[in-house]
Structures are given as C-alpha cells and as structure tokens.
mmCIF file of C-alpha atoms and ligand atoms in Angstrom:
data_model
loop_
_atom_site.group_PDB
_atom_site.id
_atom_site.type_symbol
_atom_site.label_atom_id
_atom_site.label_comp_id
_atom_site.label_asym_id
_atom_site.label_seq_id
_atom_site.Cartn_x
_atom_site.Cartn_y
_atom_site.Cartn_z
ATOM 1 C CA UNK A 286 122.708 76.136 111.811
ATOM 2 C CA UNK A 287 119.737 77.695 109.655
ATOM 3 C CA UNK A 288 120.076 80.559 108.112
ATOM 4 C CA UNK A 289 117.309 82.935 109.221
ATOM 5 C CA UNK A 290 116.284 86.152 107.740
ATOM 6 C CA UNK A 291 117.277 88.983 109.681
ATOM 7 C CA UNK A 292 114.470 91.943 110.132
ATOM 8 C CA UNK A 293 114.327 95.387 111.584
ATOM 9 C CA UNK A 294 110.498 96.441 111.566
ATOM 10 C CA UNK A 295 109.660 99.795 112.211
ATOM 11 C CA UNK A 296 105.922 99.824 113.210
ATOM 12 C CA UNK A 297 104.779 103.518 112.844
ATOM 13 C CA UNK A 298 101.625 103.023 114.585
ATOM 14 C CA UNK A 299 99.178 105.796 114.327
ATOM 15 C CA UNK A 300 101.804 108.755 113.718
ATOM 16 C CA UNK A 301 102.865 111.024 110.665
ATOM 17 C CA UNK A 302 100.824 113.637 108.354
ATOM 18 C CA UNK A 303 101.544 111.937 104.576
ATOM 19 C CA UNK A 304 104.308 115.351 104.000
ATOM 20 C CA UNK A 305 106.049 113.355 107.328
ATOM 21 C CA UNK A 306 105.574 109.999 106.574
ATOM 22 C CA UNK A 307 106.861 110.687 103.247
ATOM 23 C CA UNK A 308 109.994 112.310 104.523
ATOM 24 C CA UNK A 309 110.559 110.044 106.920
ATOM 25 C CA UNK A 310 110.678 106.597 104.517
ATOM 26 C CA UNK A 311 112.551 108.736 102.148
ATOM 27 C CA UNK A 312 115.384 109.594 104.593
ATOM 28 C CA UNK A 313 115.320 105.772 105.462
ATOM 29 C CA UNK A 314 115.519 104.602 102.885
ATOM 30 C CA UNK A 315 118.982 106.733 101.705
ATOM 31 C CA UNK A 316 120.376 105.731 105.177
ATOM 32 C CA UNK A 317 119.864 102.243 104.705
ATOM 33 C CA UNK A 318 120.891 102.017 101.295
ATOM 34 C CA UNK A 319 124.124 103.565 102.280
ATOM 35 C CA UNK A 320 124.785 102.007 106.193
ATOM 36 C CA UNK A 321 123.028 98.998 106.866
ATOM 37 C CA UNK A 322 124.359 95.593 105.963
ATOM 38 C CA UNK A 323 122.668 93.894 102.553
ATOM 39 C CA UNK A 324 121.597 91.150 104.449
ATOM 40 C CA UNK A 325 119.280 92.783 106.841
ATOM 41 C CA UNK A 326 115.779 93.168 105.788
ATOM 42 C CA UNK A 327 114.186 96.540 106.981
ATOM 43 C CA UNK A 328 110.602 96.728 106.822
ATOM 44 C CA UNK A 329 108.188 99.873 107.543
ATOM 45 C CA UNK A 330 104.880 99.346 108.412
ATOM 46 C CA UNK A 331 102.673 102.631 108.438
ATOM 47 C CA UNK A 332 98.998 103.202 108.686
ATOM 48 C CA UNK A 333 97.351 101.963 105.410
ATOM 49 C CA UNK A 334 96.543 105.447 103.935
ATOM 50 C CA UNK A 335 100.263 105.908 103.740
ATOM 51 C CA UNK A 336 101.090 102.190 102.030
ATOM 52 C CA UNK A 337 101.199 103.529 98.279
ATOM 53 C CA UNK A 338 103.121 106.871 99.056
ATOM 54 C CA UNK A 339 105.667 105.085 100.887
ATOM 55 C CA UNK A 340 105.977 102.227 99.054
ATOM 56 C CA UNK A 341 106.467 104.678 96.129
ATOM 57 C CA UNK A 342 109.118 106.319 97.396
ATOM 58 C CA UNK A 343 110.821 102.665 98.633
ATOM 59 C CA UNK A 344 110.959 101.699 95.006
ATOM 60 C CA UNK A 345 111.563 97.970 94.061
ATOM 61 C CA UNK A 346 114.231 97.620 96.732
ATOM 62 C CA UNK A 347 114.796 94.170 97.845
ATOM 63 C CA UNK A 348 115.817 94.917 100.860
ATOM 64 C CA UNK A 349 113.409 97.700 102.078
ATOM 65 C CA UNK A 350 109.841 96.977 102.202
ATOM 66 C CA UNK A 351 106.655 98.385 103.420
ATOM 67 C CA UNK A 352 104.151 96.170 105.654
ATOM 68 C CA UNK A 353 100.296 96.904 106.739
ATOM 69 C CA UNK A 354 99.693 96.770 110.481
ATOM 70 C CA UNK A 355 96.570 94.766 110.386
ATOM 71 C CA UNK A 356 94.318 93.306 107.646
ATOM 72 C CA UNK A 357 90.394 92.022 107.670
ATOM 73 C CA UNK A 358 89.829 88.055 108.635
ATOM 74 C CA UNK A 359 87.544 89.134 105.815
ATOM 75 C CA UNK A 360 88.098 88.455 102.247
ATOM 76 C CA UNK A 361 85.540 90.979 100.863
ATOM 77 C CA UNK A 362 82.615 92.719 101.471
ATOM 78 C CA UNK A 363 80.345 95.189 103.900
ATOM 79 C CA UNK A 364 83.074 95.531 106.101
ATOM 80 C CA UNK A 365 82.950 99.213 106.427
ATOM 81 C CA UNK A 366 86.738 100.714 107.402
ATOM 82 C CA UNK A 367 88.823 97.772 106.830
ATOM 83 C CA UNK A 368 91.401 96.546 104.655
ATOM 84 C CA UNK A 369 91.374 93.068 103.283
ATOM 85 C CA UNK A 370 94.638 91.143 102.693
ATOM 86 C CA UNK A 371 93.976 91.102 98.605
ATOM 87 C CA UNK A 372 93.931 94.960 98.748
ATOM 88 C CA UNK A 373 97.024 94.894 100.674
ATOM 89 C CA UNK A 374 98.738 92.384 98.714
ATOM 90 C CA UNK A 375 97.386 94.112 94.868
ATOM 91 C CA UNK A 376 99.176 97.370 96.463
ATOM 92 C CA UNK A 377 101.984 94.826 96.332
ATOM 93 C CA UNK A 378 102.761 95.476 100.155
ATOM 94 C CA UNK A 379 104.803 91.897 101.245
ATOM 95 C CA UNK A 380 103.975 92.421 105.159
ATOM 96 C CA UNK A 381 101.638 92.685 107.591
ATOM 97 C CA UNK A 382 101.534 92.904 111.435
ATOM 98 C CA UNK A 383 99.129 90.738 113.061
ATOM 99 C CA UNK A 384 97.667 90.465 116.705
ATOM 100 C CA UNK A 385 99.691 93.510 117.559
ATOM 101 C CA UNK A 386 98.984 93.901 121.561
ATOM 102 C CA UNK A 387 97.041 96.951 121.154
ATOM 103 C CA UNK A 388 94.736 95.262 118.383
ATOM 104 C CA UNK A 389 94.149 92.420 121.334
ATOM 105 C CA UNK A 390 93.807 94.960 124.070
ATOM 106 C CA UNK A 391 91.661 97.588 122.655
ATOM 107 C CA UNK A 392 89.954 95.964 119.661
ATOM 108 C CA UNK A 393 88.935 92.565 120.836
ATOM 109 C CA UNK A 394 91.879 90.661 119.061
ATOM 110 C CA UNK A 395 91.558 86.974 119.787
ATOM 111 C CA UNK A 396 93.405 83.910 119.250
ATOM 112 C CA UNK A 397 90.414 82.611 116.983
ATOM 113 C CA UNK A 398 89.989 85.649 115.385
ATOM 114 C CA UNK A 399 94.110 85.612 114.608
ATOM 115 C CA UNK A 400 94.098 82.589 113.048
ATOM 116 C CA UNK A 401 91.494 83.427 110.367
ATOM 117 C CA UNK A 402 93.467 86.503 110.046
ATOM 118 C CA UNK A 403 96.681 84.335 109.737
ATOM 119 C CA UNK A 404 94.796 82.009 107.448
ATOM 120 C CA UNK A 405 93.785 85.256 105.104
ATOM 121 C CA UNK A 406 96.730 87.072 104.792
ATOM 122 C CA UNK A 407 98.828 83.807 104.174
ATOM 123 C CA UNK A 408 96.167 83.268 100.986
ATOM 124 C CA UNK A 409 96.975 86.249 99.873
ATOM 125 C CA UNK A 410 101.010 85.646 99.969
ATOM 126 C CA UNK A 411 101.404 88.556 102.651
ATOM 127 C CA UNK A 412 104.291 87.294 105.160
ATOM 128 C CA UNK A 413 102.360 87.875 108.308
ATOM 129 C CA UNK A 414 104.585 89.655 111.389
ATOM 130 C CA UNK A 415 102.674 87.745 113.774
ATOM 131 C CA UNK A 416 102.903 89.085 117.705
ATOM 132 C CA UNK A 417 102.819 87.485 121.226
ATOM 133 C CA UNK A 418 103.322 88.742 124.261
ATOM 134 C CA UNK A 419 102.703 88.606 127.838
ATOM 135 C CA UNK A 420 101.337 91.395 130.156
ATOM 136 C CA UNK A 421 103.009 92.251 133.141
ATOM 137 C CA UNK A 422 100.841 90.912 135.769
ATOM 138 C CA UNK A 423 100.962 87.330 133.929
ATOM 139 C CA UNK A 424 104.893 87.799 134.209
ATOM 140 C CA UNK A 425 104.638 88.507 137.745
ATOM 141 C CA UNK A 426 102.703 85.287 138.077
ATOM 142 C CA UNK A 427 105.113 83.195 135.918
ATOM 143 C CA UNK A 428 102.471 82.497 133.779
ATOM 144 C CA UNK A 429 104.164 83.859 130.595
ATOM 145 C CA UNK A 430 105.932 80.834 129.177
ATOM 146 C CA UNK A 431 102.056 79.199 128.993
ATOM 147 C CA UNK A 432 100.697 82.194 127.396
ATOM 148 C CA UNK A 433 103.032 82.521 125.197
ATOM 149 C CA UNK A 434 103.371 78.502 123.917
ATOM 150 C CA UNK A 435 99.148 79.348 123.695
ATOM 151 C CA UNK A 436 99.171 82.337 121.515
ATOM 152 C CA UNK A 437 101.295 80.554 119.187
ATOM 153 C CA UNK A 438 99.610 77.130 119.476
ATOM 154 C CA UNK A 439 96.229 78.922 118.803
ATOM 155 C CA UNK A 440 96.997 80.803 116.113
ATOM 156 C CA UNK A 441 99.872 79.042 114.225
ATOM 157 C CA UNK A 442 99.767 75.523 114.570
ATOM 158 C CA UNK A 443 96.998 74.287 111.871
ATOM 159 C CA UNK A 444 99.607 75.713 109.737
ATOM 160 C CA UNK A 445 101.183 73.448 107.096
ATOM 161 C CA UNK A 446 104.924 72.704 106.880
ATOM 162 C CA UNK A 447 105.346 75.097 103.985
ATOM 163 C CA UNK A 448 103.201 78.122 105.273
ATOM 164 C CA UNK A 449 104.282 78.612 108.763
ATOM 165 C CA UNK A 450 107.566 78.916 107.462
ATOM 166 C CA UNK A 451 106.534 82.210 105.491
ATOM 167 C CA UNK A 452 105.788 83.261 108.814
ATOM 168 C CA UNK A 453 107.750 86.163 111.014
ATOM 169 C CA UNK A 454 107.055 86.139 114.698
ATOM 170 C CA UNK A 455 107.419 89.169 116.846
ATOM 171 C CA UNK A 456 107.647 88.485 120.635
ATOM 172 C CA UNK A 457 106.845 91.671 122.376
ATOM 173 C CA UNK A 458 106.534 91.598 125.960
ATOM 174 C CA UNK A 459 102.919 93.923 127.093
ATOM 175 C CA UNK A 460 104.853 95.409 129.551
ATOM 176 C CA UNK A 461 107.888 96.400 127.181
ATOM 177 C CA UNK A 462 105.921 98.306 124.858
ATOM 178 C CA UNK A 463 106.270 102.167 124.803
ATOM 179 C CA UNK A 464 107.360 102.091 128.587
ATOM 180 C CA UNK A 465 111.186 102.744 128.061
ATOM 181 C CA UNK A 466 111.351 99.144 130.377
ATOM 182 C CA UNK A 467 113.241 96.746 127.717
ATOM 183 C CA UNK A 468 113.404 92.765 128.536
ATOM 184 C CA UNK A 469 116.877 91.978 129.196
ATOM 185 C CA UNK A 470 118.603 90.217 126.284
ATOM 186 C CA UNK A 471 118.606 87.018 128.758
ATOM 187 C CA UNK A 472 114.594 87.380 128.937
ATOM 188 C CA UNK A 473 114.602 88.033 125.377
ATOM 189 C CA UNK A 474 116.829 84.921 124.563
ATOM 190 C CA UNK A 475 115.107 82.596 126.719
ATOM 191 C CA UNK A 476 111.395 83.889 125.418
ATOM 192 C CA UNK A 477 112.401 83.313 121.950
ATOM 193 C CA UNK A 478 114.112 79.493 122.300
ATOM 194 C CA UNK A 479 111.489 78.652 124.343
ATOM 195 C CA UNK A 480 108.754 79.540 120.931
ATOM 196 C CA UNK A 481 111.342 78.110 118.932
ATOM 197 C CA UNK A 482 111.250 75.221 120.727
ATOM 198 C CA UNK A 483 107.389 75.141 120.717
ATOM 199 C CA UNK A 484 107.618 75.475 117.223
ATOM 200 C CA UNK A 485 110.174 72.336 116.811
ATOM 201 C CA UNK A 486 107.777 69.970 118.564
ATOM 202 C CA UNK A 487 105.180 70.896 115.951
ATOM 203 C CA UNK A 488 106.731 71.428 112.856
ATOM 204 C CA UNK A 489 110.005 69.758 113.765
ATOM 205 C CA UNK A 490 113.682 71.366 114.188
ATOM 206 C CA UNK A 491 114.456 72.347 110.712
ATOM 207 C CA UNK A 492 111.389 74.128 110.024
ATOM 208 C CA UNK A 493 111.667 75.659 113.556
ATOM 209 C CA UNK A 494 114.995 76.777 113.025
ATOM 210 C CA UNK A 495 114.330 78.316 109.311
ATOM 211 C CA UNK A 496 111.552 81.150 111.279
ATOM 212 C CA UNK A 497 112.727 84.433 112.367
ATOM 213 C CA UNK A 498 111.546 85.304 115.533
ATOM 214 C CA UNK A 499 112.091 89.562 116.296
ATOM 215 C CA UNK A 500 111.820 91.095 119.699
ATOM 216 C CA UNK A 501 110.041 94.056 120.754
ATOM 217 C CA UNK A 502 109.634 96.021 123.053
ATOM 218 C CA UNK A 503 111.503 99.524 123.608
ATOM 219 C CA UNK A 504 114.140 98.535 121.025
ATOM 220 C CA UNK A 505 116.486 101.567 120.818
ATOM 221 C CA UNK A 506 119.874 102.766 118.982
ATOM 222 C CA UNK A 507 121.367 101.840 122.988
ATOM 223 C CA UNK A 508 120.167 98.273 123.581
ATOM 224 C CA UNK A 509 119.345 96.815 119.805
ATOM 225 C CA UNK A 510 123.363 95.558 119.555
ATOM 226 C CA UNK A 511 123.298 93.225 122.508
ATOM 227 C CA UNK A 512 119.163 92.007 121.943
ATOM 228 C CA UNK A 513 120.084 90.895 118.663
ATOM 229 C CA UNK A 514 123.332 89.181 119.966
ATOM 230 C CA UNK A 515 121.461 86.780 121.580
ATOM 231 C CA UNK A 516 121.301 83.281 118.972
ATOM 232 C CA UNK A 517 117.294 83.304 118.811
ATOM 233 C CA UNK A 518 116.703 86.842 118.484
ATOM 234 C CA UNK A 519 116.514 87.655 114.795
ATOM 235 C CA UNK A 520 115.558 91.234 115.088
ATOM 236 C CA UNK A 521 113.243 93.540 115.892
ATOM 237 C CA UNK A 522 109.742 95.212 115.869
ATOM 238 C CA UNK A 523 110.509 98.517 116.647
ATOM 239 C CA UNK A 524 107.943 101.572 117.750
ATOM 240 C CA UNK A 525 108.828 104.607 118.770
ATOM 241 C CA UNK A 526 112.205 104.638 117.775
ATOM 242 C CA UNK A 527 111.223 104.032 113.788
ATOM 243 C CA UNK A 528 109.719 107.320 114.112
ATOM 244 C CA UNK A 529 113.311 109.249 114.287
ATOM 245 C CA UNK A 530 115.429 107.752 110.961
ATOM 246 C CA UNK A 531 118.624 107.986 112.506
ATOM 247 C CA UNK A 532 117.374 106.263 115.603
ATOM 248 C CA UNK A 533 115.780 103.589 113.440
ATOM 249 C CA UNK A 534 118.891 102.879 111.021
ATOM 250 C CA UNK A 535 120.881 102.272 113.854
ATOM 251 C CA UNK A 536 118.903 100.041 115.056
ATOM 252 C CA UNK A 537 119.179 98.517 111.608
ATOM 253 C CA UNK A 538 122.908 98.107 111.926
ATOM 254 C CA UNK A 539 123.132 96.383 115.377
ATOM 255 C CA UNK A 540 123.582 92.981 113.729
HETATM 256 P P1 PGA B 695 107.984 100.394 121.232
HETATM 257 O O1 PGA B 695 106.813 99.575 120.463
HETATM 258 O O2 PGA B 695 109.264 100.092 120.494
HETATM 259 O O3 PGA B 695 107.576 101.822 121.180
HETATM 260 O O4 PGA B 695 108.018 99.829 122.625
HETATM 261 C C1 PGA B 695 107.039 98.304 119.963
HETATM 262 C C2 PGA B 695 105.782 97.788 119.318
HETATM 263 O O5 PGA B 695 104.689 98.078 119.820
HETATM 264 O O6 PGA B 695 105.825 97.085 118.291
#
C-alpha cells in the first residue's frame, strides 16, 4: 500500500480580526508542535490579508503550513480584488483551496473555470486542495456518485502523470458543510474509493493510490477519529472547528 500524506486543513473562511488570527495560528502552532504526530501535515488556510502574518508566526515548520483559499485563473493583470497564484506562491504560501462549494455556489465557480484555476496554481508550484461535493437534493436523487466522478473528470483529468499527483482532493459533501450533519464514515469511505477509483482508471492505480483525498464536512474533535479510520480517508478540511485551537488540534491527532 502507498503511502499517502496525511492532512488536517483548517479552512478559516471569512473569520478573525489580524490580533485573532494571529493568536489563533500562534496557539496552533505550540499545540501541534507539542501533540500531534510528525507525520501529519496541518495546514491553515486564512483569508489572504492574513497569509504573511500567519505564515510569520508558522515559521519554516515542515509540518505546519499556511494555504490561500482561492487564487485568480489569471496570471496577471486588471483583475481588480484578486490574488494570482505567483503572488501567493512569492509569499511562499505551499496551498491553496480550490472550487470550495461556496466559491461554486455564490461566485459562479465552474468546472471550466476550475481547471484553468487548477492549471494556474499548479504553474506556480502551489499544491492545490481541490473540492467536490454533492448537494443534498442530488444525494437524495442518487445522483452524487456522477457528480462527483464529473467534477473531478472536468477539472483534473488533462492533468499529467506527474502534476495530478501534487494534487490534494477534499470531498466535502454540500449538505455537510456548517450544518452539524456529518457523512457517516461509511459514506465518507465509499465517496472517497469511489474518486480513487475514478482516478485509477485515468492515471492508473499507483498514481491513484499516491493522492490524498480529505473529507469535509462538520469534522469535529467527536467524529474526526473514526472518519479518518476509514482506508481512503486521508484527512480532513475542517471549518468551523479550526476556528477553536483546541478543537482543531484534536482533530489533528485523530490519526
Ligand atoms: P465545516 O466546513 O467544517 O464548518 O462544515 C468545512 C468546509 O467548508 O471546508
């Protein structure tokens, strides 16, 4: 069996004043340092006005990072408000979240549009966090497996060998977010083999088996030890609970 990397995100969303923020990565950051196994990766991704503080204060760990939550399909230019992935990556930030459900639900977020942003942060050396996800009603359909296989397929699979495999996917169930209503590990399990899988019929087993694949989804201190039980599940992309920094390091120890 492959070795994957493990991860524990924290995705901070649109929270924190910079005197929070900067309390918050700093009590992390001593609580992972002393508690959470060397072989976990923990990665905090805040708003990008908070990027250079935090990373700051994060230091050259190698096994605490900071990550952007979005970046332009852009590479430069009269793009008024955004980020491009060079900026992100010259701030030497190693992550960042793409296709986040909220950035498809409430700012137009396509699969097209993903790929390019795929294609741009990949250029740049970022590892992209890239999400997928079904909403509820296309669960209550059945429909999710297809959505799922297409979100990847679209914006994944003109990937070569060697860069899809500096990829990170997050599978994050619509209806799972911020609700308090986690998948089950058994949803989560069969969710992730089933992109693994996908991914082994493009890119073949061994590349499929080498990409860590986090859930998330209302990923708590509670439920994190059994989700990341499960063989597929690799970790997590965590919300509200990487807000609270004892919440979030235990998370960070349920391997
Ligand atoms: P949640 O968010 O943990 O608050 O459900 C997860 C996410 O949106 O990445």
């Amino acid at each position: 069996m492959a070795m994957r990397k493990k991860i524990v995100a924290g995705n901070w969303k649109m929270n924190k004043t910079l005197e929070e923020a900067s309390m918050l990565a700093s009590e992390v950051k001593g609580m992972v340092e002393d508690e959470v196994k060397s072989d976990t990766i923990v990665v905090l991704c805040t708003p990008s006005i908070f990027l250079l503080p935090v990373r700051k204060i994060l230091g050259d760990s190698n096994r605490i990072f900071v990550g952007a939550q979005n970046c332009s399909e852009h590479e430069s230019g009269a793009y008024t408000g955004e980020t491009s992935a060079a900026m992100i990556k010259s701030a030497n930030v190693p992550y960042v979240i793409l296709g986040h459900s909220e950035r498809r639900q409430y700012f137009g977020e396509n699969g097209p549009l993903l790929t390019k942003k795929v294609d741009a942060a990949l250029k740049h050396d970022l590892t992209p966090i890239f999400c997928c996800g079904e909403p509820l009603d296309v669960r209550e359909k059945n429909a999710h497996e297809s959505l799922v296989k297409k979100q990847v397929e679209e914006s994944l699979f003109h990937l070569s060998d060697a860069l899809i495999r500096k990829v990170v996917i997050a599978y994050e169930p619509v209806w799972a977010i911020g609700t308090g209503k986690t998948a089950t590990s058994q949803q989560a399990q069969d969710m992730h083999a089933i992109i693994r899988k996908h991914l082994a019929s493009k890119f073949g087993q061994g590349t499929a088996d080498l990409i860590s694949i986090l859930y998330g989804g209302s990923v708590n201190a509670a439920n994190a030890k059994e989700l990341f039980a499960s063989p597929d599940v690799d970790g997590g992309l965590v919300g509200g609970a990487s807000l609270k920094s004892r919440e979030f390091t235990e998370i960070a120890k349920s391997f």
